[in-house]
Amino acid sequence: APHIVGPAVISASLVGTTVDSVIGQLLQGLYRCEACGKITELSTHCGRMAKLIKGYRLIDNHTVNIICSLSGAVVGATITLLFYSTV
């Protein structure tokens, strides 16, 4: 039934964007370039390694994007399976 598509999509997108914000703010690595002083989310800048000042080196923007996409997909699939049965 089409009536479940709207709530499932809205819920999945809200969870995905919230997880993106929270994981990005709390866990994503943030670096300071030792050459120019710029703050960046890249581990290298000005051709050399930047100093980690916040978060974890293993969690970069790509990792955050994967986590938020998967969380949104799980929520959307769960809502769909709970409220929409083809059986």
JSON list of N, CA, C and O in Angstrom, two decimals, residues 40-83:
[
{"chain": "A", "resi": 40, "resn": "THR", "atom": "N", "xyz": [40.92, 21.00, 8.92]},
{"chain": "A", "resi": 40, "resn": "THR", "atom": "CA", "xyz": [40.38, 20.23, 7.80]},
{"chain": "A", "resi": 40, "resn": "THR", "atom": "C", "xyz": [39.93, 18.86, 8.27]},
{"chain": "A", "resi": 40, "resn": "THR", "atom": "O", "xyz": [40.34, 18.41, 9.34]},
{"chain": "A", "resi": 41, "resn": "GLU", "atom": "N", "xyz": [39.09, 18.21, 7.47]},
{"chain": "A", "resi": 41, "resn": "GLU", "atom": "CA", "xyz": [38.73, 16.83, 7.79]},
{"chain": "A", "resi": 41, "resn": "GLU", "atom": "C", "xyz": [39.59, 15.84, 7.01]},
{"chain": "A", "resi": 41, "resn": "GLU", "atom": "O", "xyz": [39.37, 14.64, 7.07]},
{"chain": "A", "resi": 42, "resn": "LEU", "atom": "N", "xyz": [40.60, 16.35, 6.33]},
{"chain": "A", "resi": 42, "resn": "LEU", "atom": "CA", "xyz": [41.54, 15.51, 5.58]},
{"chain": "A", "resi": 42, "resn": "LEU", "atom": "C", "xyz": [42.77, 15.25, 6.43]},
{"chain": "A", "resi": 42, "resn": "LEU", "atom": "O", "xyz": [43.28, 16.15, 7.11]},
{"chain": "A", "resi": 43, "resn": "SER", "atom": "N", "xyz": [43.28, 14.02, 6.38]},
{"chain": "A", "resi": 43, "resn": "SER", "atom": "CA", "xyz": [44.43, 13.66, 7.20]},
{"chain": "A", "resi": 43, "resn": "SER", "atom": "C", "xyz": [45.75, 14.19, 6.65]},
{"chain": "A", "resi": 43, "resn": "SER", "atom": "O", "xyz": [46.76, 14.19, 7.35]},
{"chain": "A", "resi": 44, "resn": "THR", "atom": "N", "xyz": [45.75, 14.63, 5.40]},
{"chain": "A", "resi": 44, "resn": "THR", "atom": "CA", "xyz": [46.94, 15.26, 4.83]},
{"chain": "A", "resi": 44, "resn": "THR", "atom": "C", "xyz": [46.55, 16.62, 4.27]},
{"chain": "A", "resi": 44, "resn": "THR", "atom": "O", "xyz": [45.45, 16.82, 3.74]},
{"chain": "A", "resi": 45, "resn": "HIS", "atom": "N", "xyz": [47.47, 17.56, 4.39]},
{"chain": "A", "resi": 45, "resn": "HIS", "atom": "CA", "xyz": [47.24, 18.91, 3.87]},
{"chain": "A", "resi": 45, "resn": "HIS", "atom": "C", "xyz": [48.61, 19.53, 3.61]},
{"chain": "A", "resi": 45, "resn": "HIS", "atom": "O", "xyz": [49.57, 19.23, 4.33]},
{"chain": "A", "resi": 46, "resn": "CYS", "atom": "N", "xyz": [48.72, 20.33, 2.61]},
{"chain": "A", "resi": 46, "resn": "CYS", "atom": "CA", "xyz": [49.98, 20.95, 2.21]},
{"chain": "A", "resi": 46, "resn": "CYS", "atom": "C", "xyz": [51.07, 19.90, 1.97]},
{"chain": "A", "resi": 46, "resn": "CYS", "atom": "O", "xyz": [52.25, 20.11, 2.26]},
{"chain": "A", "resi": 47, "resn": "GLY", "atom": "N", "xyz": [50.63, 18.73, 1.49]},
{"chain": "A", "resi": 47, "resn": "GLY", "atom": "CA", "xyz": [51.58, 17.68, 1.14]},
{"chain": "A", "resi": 47, "resn": "GLY", "atom": "C", "xyz": [52.16, 16.90, 2.30]},
{"chain": "A", "resi": 47, "resn": "GLY", "atom": "O", "xyz": [53.12, 16.15, 2.12]},
{"chain": "A", "resi": 48, "resn": "ARG", "atom": "N", "xyz": [51.60, 17.06, 3.49]},
{"chain": "A", "resi": 48, "resn": "ARG", "atom": "CA", "xyz": [52.10, 16.30, 4.63]},
{"chain": "A", "resi": 48, "resn": "ARG", "atom": "C", "xyz": [50.98, 15.94, 5.59]},
{"chain": "A", "resi": 48, "resn": "ARG", "atom": "O", "xyz": [49.88, 16.44, 5.48]},
{"chain": "A", "resi": 49, "resn": "MET", "atom": "N", "xyz": [51.27, 15.04, 6.53]},
{"chain": "A", "resi": 49, "resn": "MET", "atom": "CA", "xyz": [50.28, 14.60, 7.49]},
{"chain": "A", "resi": 49, "resn": "MET", "atom": "C", "xyz": [49.86, 15.77, 8.38]},
{"chain": "A", "resi": 49, "resn": "MET", "atom": "O", "xyz": [50.69, 16.55, 8.82]},
{"chain": "A", "resi": 50, "resn": "ALA", "atom": "N", "xyz": [48.55, 15.84, 8.62]},
{"chain": "A", "resi": 50, "resn": "ALA", "atom": "CA", "xyz": [48.04, 16.86, 9.52]},
{"chain": "A", "resi": 50, "resn": "ALA", "atom": "C", "xyz": [47.87, 16.25, 10.91]},
{"chain": "A", "resi": 50, "resn": "ALA", "atom": "O", "xyz": [47.80, 15.03, 11.07]},
{"chain": "A", "resi": 51, "resn": "LYS", "atom": "N", "xyz": [47.80, 17.10, 11.93]},
{"chain": "A", "resi": 51, "resn": "LYS", "atom": "CA", "xyz": [47.69, 16.63, 13.32]},
{"chain": "A", "resi": 51, "resn": "LYS", "atom": "C", "xyz": [46.22, 16.41, 13.67]},
{"chain": "A", "resi": 51, "resn": "LYS", "atom": "O", "xyz": [45.39, 17.30, 13.51]},
{"chain": "A", "resi": 52, "resn": "LEU", "atom": "N", "xyz": [45.92, 15.22, 14.18]},
{"chain": "A", "resi": 52, "resn": "LEU", "atom": "CA", "xyz": [44.56, 14.90, 14.63]},
{"chain": "A", "resi": 52, "resn": "LEU", "atom": "C", "xyz": [44.27, 15.71, 15.88]},
{"chain": "A", "resi": 52, "resn": "LEU", "atom": "O", "xyz": [45.00, 15.65, 16.86]},
{"chain": "A", "resi": 53, "resn": "ILE", "atom": "N", "xyz": [43.18, 16.50, 15.85]},
{"chain": "A", "resi": 53, "resn": "ILE", "atom": "CA", "xyz": [42.83, 17.32, 17.00]},
{"chain": "A", "resi": 53, "resn": "ILE", "atom": "C", "xyz": [41.49, 16.91, 17.62]},
{"chain": "A", "resi": 53, "resn": "ILE", "atom": "O", "xyz": [41.17, 17.35, 18.73]},
{"chain": "A", "resi": 54, "resn": "LYS", "atom": "N", "xyz": [40.73, 16.08, 16.91]},
{"chain": "A", "resi": 54, "resn": "LYS", "atom": "CA", "xyz": [39.43, 15.66, 17.43]},
{"chain": "A", "resi": 54, "resn": "LYS", "atom": "C", "xyz": [38.99, 14.41, 16.69]},
{"chain": "A", "resi": 54, "resn": "LYS", "atom": "O", "xyz": [39.26, 14.25, 15.51]},
{"chain": "A", "resi": 55, "resn": "GLY", "atom": "N", "xyz": [38.28, 13.54, 17.38]},
{"chain": "A", "resi": 55, "resn": "GLY", "atom": "CA", "xyz": [37.71, 12.36, 16.74]},
{"chain": "A", "resi": 55, "resn": "GLY", "atom": "C", "xyz": [38.72, 11.24, 16.56]},
{"chain": "A", "resi": 55, "resn": "GLY", "atom": "O", "xyz": [39.72, 11.17, 17.27]},
{"chain": "A", "resi": 56, "resn": "TYR", "atom": "N", "xyz": [38.43, 10.38, 15.60]},
{"chain": "A", "resi": 56, "resn": "TYR", "atom": "CA", "xyz": [39.23, 9.19, 15.35]},
{"chain": "A", "resi": 56, "resn": "TYR", "atom": "C", "xyz": [39.73, 9.17, 13.91]},
{"chain": "A", "resi": 56, "resn": "TYR", "atom": "O", "xyz": [38.99, 9.45, 12.98]},
{"chain": "A", "resi": 57, "resn": "ARG", "atom": "N", "xyz": [40.99, 8.81, 13.77]},
{"chain": "A", "resi": 57, "resn": "ARG", "atom": "CA", "xyz": [41.63, 8.79, 12.45]},
{"chain": "A", "resi": 57, "resn": "ARG", "atom": "C", "xyz": [40.91, 7.84, 11.48]},
{"chain": "A", "resi": 57, "resn": "ARG", "atom": "O", "xyz": [40.82, 8.11, 10.29]},
{"chain": "A", "resi": 58, "resn": "LEU", "atom": "N", "xyz": [40.37, 6.73, 11.98]},
{"chain": "A", "resi": 58, "resn": "LEU", "atom": "CA", "xyz": [39.70, 5.74, 11.12]},
{"chain": "A", "resi": 58, "resn": "LEU", "atom": "C", "xyz": [38.34, 6.20, 10.63]},
{"chain": "A", "resi": 58, "resn": "LEU", "atom": "O", "xyz": [37.79, 5.64, 9.69]},
{"chain": "A", "resi": 59, "resn": "ILE", "atom": "N", "xyz": [37.76, 7.21, 11.26]},
{"chain": "A", "resi": 59, "resn": "ILE", "atom": "CA", "xyz": [36.42, 7.66, 10.87]},
{"chain": "A", "resi": 59, "resn": "ILE", "atom": "C", "xyz": [36.55, 8.96, 10.09]},
{"chain": "A", "resi": 59, "resn": "ILE", "atom": "O", "xyz": [36.73, 10.04, 10.64]},
{"chain": "A", "resi": 60, "resn": "ASP", "atom": "N", "xyz": [36.47, 8.81, 8.75]},
{"chain": "A", "resi": 60, "resn": "ASP", "atom": "CA", "xyz": [36.52, 9.98, 7.88]},
{"chain": "A", "resi": 60, "resn": "ASP", "atom": "C", "xyz": [35.12, 10.23, 7.31]},
{"chain": "A", "resi": 60, "resn": "ASP", "atom": "O", "xyz": [34.15, 9.58, 7.69]},
{"chain": "A", "resi": 61, "resn": "ASN", "atom": "N", "xyz": [35.01, 11.19, 6.41]},
{"chain": "A", "resi": 61, "resn": "ASN", "atom": "CA", "xyz": [33.70, 11.56, 5.87]},
{"chain": "A", "resi": 61, "resn": "ASN", "atom": "C", "xyz": [33.04, 10.40, 5.13]},
{"chain": "A", "resi": 61, "resn": "ASN", "atom": "O", "xyz": [31.83, 10.22, 5.18]},
{"chain": "A", "resi": 62, "resn": "HIS", "atom": "N", "xyz": [33.83, 9.57, 4.45]},
{"chain": "A", "resi": 62, "resn": "HIS", "atom": "CA", "xyz": [33.28, 8.42, 3.74]},
{"chain": "A", "resi": 62, "resn": "HIS", "atom": "C", "xyz": [32.66, 7.43, 4.72]},
{"chain": "A", "resi": 62, "resn": "HIS", "atom": "O", "xyz": [31.58, 6.88, 4.47]},
{"chain": "A", "resi": 63, "resn": "THR", "atom": "N", "xyz": [33.34, 7.20, 5.83]},
{"chain": "A", "resi": 63, "resn": "THR", "atom": "CA", "xyz": [32.83, 6.28, 6.85]},
{"chain": "A", "resi": 63, "resn": "THR", "atom": "C", "xyz": [31.52, 6.81, 7.44]},
{"chain": "A", "resi": 63, "resn": "THR", "atom": "O", "xyz": [30.56, 6.06, 7.62]},
{"chain": "A", "resi": 64, "resn": "VAL", "atom": "N", "xyz": [31.48, 8.09, 7.73]},
{"chain": "A", "resi": 64, "resn": "VAL", "atom": "CA", "xyz": [30.26, 8.71, 8.27]},
{"chain": "A", "resi": 64, "resn": "VAL", "atom": "C", "xyz": [29.12, 8.56, 7.27]},
{"chain": "A", "resi": 64, "resn": "VAL", "atom": "O", "xyz": [27.99, 8.21, 7.65]},
{"chain": "A", "resi": 65, "resn": "ASN", "atom": "N", "xyz": [29.38, 8.78, 5.99]},
{"chain": "A", "resi": 65, "resn": "ASN", "atom": "CA", "xyz": [28.34, 8.66, 4.97]},
{"chain": "A", "resi": 65, "resn": "ASN", "atom": "C", "xyz": [27.81, 7.23, 4.87]},
{"chain": "A", "resi": 65, "resn": "ASN", "atom": "O", "xyz": [26.61, 7.02, 4.72]},
{"chain": "A", "resi": 66, "resn": "ILE", "atom": "N", "xyz": [28.68, 6.26, 4.96]},
{"chain": "A", "resi": 66, "resn": "ILE", "atom": "CA", "xyz": [28.26, 4.85, 4.91]},
{"chain": "A", "resi": 66, "resn": "ILE", "atom": "C", "xyz": [27.38, 4.53, 6.12]},
{"chain": "A", "resi": 66, "resn": "ILE", "atom": "O", "xyz": [26.32, 3.91, 5.99]},
{"chain": "A", "resi": 67, "resn": "ILE", "atom": "N", "xyz": [27.80, 4.96, 7.31]},
{"chain": "A", "resi": 67, "resn": "ILE", "atom": "CA", "xyz": [27.03, 4.69, 8.52]},
{"chain": "A", "resi": 67, "resn": "ILE", "atom": "C", "xyz": [25.66, 5.33, 8.45]},
{"chain": "A", "resi": 67, "resn": "ILE", "atom": "O", "xyz": [24.65, 4.70, 8.78]},
{"chain": "A", "resi": 68, "resn": "CYS", "atom": "N", "xyz": [25.57, 6.58, 8.01]},
{"chain": "A", "resi": 68, "resn": "CYS", "atom": "CA", "xyz": [24.26, 7.25, 7.97]},
{"chain": "A", "resi": 68, "resn": "CYS", "atom": "C", "xyz": [23.38, 6.64, 6.89]},
{"chain": "A", "resi": 68, "resn": "CYS", "atom": "O", "xyz": [22.17, 6.49, 7.09]},
{"chain": "A", "resi": 69, "resn": "SER", "atom": "N", "xyz": [23.94, 6.26, 5.77]},
{"chain": "A", "resi": 69, "resn": "SER", "atom": "CA", "xyz": [23.14, 5.62, 4.71]},
{"chain": "A", "resi": 69, "resn": "SER", "atom": "C", "xyz": [22.59, 4.28, 5.17]},
{"chain": "A", "resi": 69, "resn": "SER", "atom": "O", "xyz": [21.41, 3.97, 4.95]},
{"chain": "A", "resi": 70, "resn": "LEU", "atom": "N", "xyz": [23.44, 3.49, 5.82]},
{"chain": "A", "resi": 70, "resn": "LEU", "atom": "CA", "xyz": [22.99, 2.19, 6.32]},
{"chain": "A", "resi": 70, "resn": "LEU", "atom": "C", "xyz": [21.92, 2.35, 7.41]},
{"chain": "A", "resi": 70, "resn": "LEU", "atom": "O", "xyz": [20.96, 1.59, 7.44]},
{"chain": "A", "resi": 71, "resn": "SER", "atom": "N", "xyz": [22.09, 3.32, 8.29]},
{"chain": "A", "resi": 71, "resn": "SER", "atom": "CA", "xyz": [21.09, 3.51, 9.35]},
{"chain": "A", "resi": 71, "resn": "SER", "atom": "C", "xyz": [19.75, 3.91, 8.76]},
{"chain": "A", "resi": 71, "resn": "SER", "atom": "O", "xyz": [18.70, 3.41, 9.18]},
{"chain": "A", "resi": 72, "resn": "GLY", "atom": "N", "xyz": [19.75, 4.79, 7.78]},
{"chain": "A", "resi": 72, "resn": "GLY", "atom": "CA", "xyz": [18.50, 5.16, 7.11]},
{"chain": "A", "resi": 72, "resn": "GLY", "atom": "C", "xyz": [17.87, 4.00, 6.39]},
{"chain": "A", "resi": 72, "resn": "GLY", "atom": "O", "xyz": [16.65, 3.80, 6.44]},
{"chain": "A", "resi": 73, "resn": "ALA", "atom": "N", "xyz": [18.69, 3.19, 5.73]},
{"chain": "A", "resi": 73, "resn": "ALA", "atom": "CA", "xyz": [18.17, 2.02, 5.01]},
{"chain": "A", "resi": 73, "resn": "ALA", "atom": "C", "xyz": [17.56, 1.00, 5.96]},
{"chain": "A", "resi": 73, "resn": "ALA", "atom": "O", "xyz": [16.50, 0.44, 5.68]},
{"chain": "A", "resi": 74, "resn": "VAL", "atom": "N", "xyz": [18.21, 0.79, 7.09]},
{"chain": "A", "resi": 74, "resn": "VAL", "atom": "CA", "xyz": [17.68, -0.17, 8.08]},
{"chain": "A", "resi": 74, "resn": "VAL", "atom": "C", "xyz": [16.34, 0.32, 8.63]},
{"chain": "A", "resi": 74, "resn": "VAL", "atom": "O", "xyz": [15.39, -0.45, 8.76]},
{"chain": "A", "resi": 75, "resn": "VAL", "atom": "N", "xyz": [16.25, 1.60, 8.94]},
{"chain": "A", "resi": 75, "resn": "VAL", "atom": "CA", "xyz": [14.98, 2.14, 9.46]},
{"chain": "A", "resi": 75, "resn": "VAL", "atom": "C", "xyz": [13.89, 2.04, 8.40]},
{"chain": "A", "resi": 75, "resn": "VAL", "atom": "O", "xyz": [12.77, 1.61, 8.70]},
{"chain": "A", "resi": 76, "resn": "GLY", "atom": "N", "xyz": [14.18, 2.42, 7.17]},
{"chain": "A", "resi": 76, "resn": "GLY", "atom": "CA", "xyz": [13.18, 2.32, 6.10]},
{"chain": "A", "resi": 76, "resn": "GLY", "atom": "C", "xyz": [12.72, 0.90, 5.87]},
{"chain": "A", "resi": 76, "resn": "GLY", "atom": "O", "xyz": [11.52, 0.64, 5.74]},
{"chain": "A", "resi": 77, "resn": "ALA", "atom": "N", "xyz": [13.65, -0.03, 5.84]},
{"chain": "A", "resi": 77, "resn": "ALA", "atom": "CA", "xyz": [13.30, -1.44, 5.64]},
{"chain": "A", "resi": 77, "resn": "ALA", "atom": "C", "xyz": [12.50, -1.98, 6.82]},
{"chain": "A", "resi": 77, "resn": "ALA", "atom": "O", "xyz": [11.53, -2.72, 6.63]},
{"chain": "A", "resi": 78, "resn": "THR", "atom": "N", "xyz": [12.90, -1.61, 8.02]},
{"chain": "A", "resi": 78, "resn": "THR", "atom": "CA", "xyz": [12.18, -2.09, 9.21]},
{"chain": "A", "resi": 78, "resn": "THR", "atom": "C", "xyz": [10.74, -1.59, 9.24]},
{"chain": "A", "resi": 78, "resn": "THR", "atom": "O", "xyz": [9.81, -2.36, 9.49]},
{"chain": "A", "resi": 79, "resn": "ILE", "atom": "N", "xyz": [10.55, -0.32, 8.98]},
{"chain": "A", "resi": 79, "resn": "ILE", "atom": "CA", "xyz": [9.19, 0.23, 8.95]},
{"chain": "A", "resi": 79, "resn": "ILE", "atom": "C", "xyz": [8.36, -0.45, 7.88]},
{"chain": "A", "resi": 79, "resn": "ILE", "atom": "O", "xyz": [7.20, -0.82, 8.11]},
{"chain": "A", "resi": 80, "resn": "THR", "atom": "N", "xyz": [8.94, -0.63, 6.72]},
{"chain": "A", "resi": 80, "resn": "THR", "atom": "CA", "xyz": [8.23, -1.29, 5.62]},
{"chain": "A", "resi": 80, "resn": "THR", "atom": "C", "xyz": [7.85, -2.72, 5.99]},
{"chain": "A", "resi": 80, "resn": "THR", "atom": "O", "xyz": [6.72, -3.15, 5.77]},
{"chain": "A", "resi": 81, "resn": "LEU", "atom": "N", "xyz": [8.80, -3.45, 6.58]},
{"chain": "A", "resi": 81, "resn": "LEU", "atom": "CA", "xyz": [8.50, -4.85, 6.95]},
{"chain": "A", "resi": 81, "resn": "LEU", "atom": "C", "xyz": [7.49, -4.94, 8.08]},
{"chain": "A", "resi": 81, "resn": "LEU", "atom": "O", "xyz": [6.67, -5.88, 8.12]},
{"chain": "A", "resi": 82, "resn": "LEU", "atom": "N", "xyz": [7.52, -4.00, 9.01]},
{"chain": "A", "resi": 82, "resn": "LEU", "atom": "CA", "xyz": [6.58, -4.03, 10.13]},
{"chain": "A", "resi": 82, "resn": "LEU", "atom": "C", "xyz": [5.15, -3.70, 9.72]},
{"chain": "A", "resi": 82, "resn": "LEU", "atom": "O", "xyz": [4.18, -4.26, 10.25]},
{"chain": "A", "resi": 83, "resn": "PHE", "atom": "N", "xyz": [5.03, -2.73, 8.81]},
{"chain": "A", "resi": 83, "resn": "PHE", "atom": "CA", "xyz": [3.69, -2.23, 8.49]},
{"chain": "A", "resi": 83, "resn": "PHE", "atom": "C", "xyz": [3.15, -2.61, 7.12]},
{"chain": "A", "resi": 83, "resn": "PHE", "atom": "O", "xyz": [2.01, -2.30, 6.81]}
]
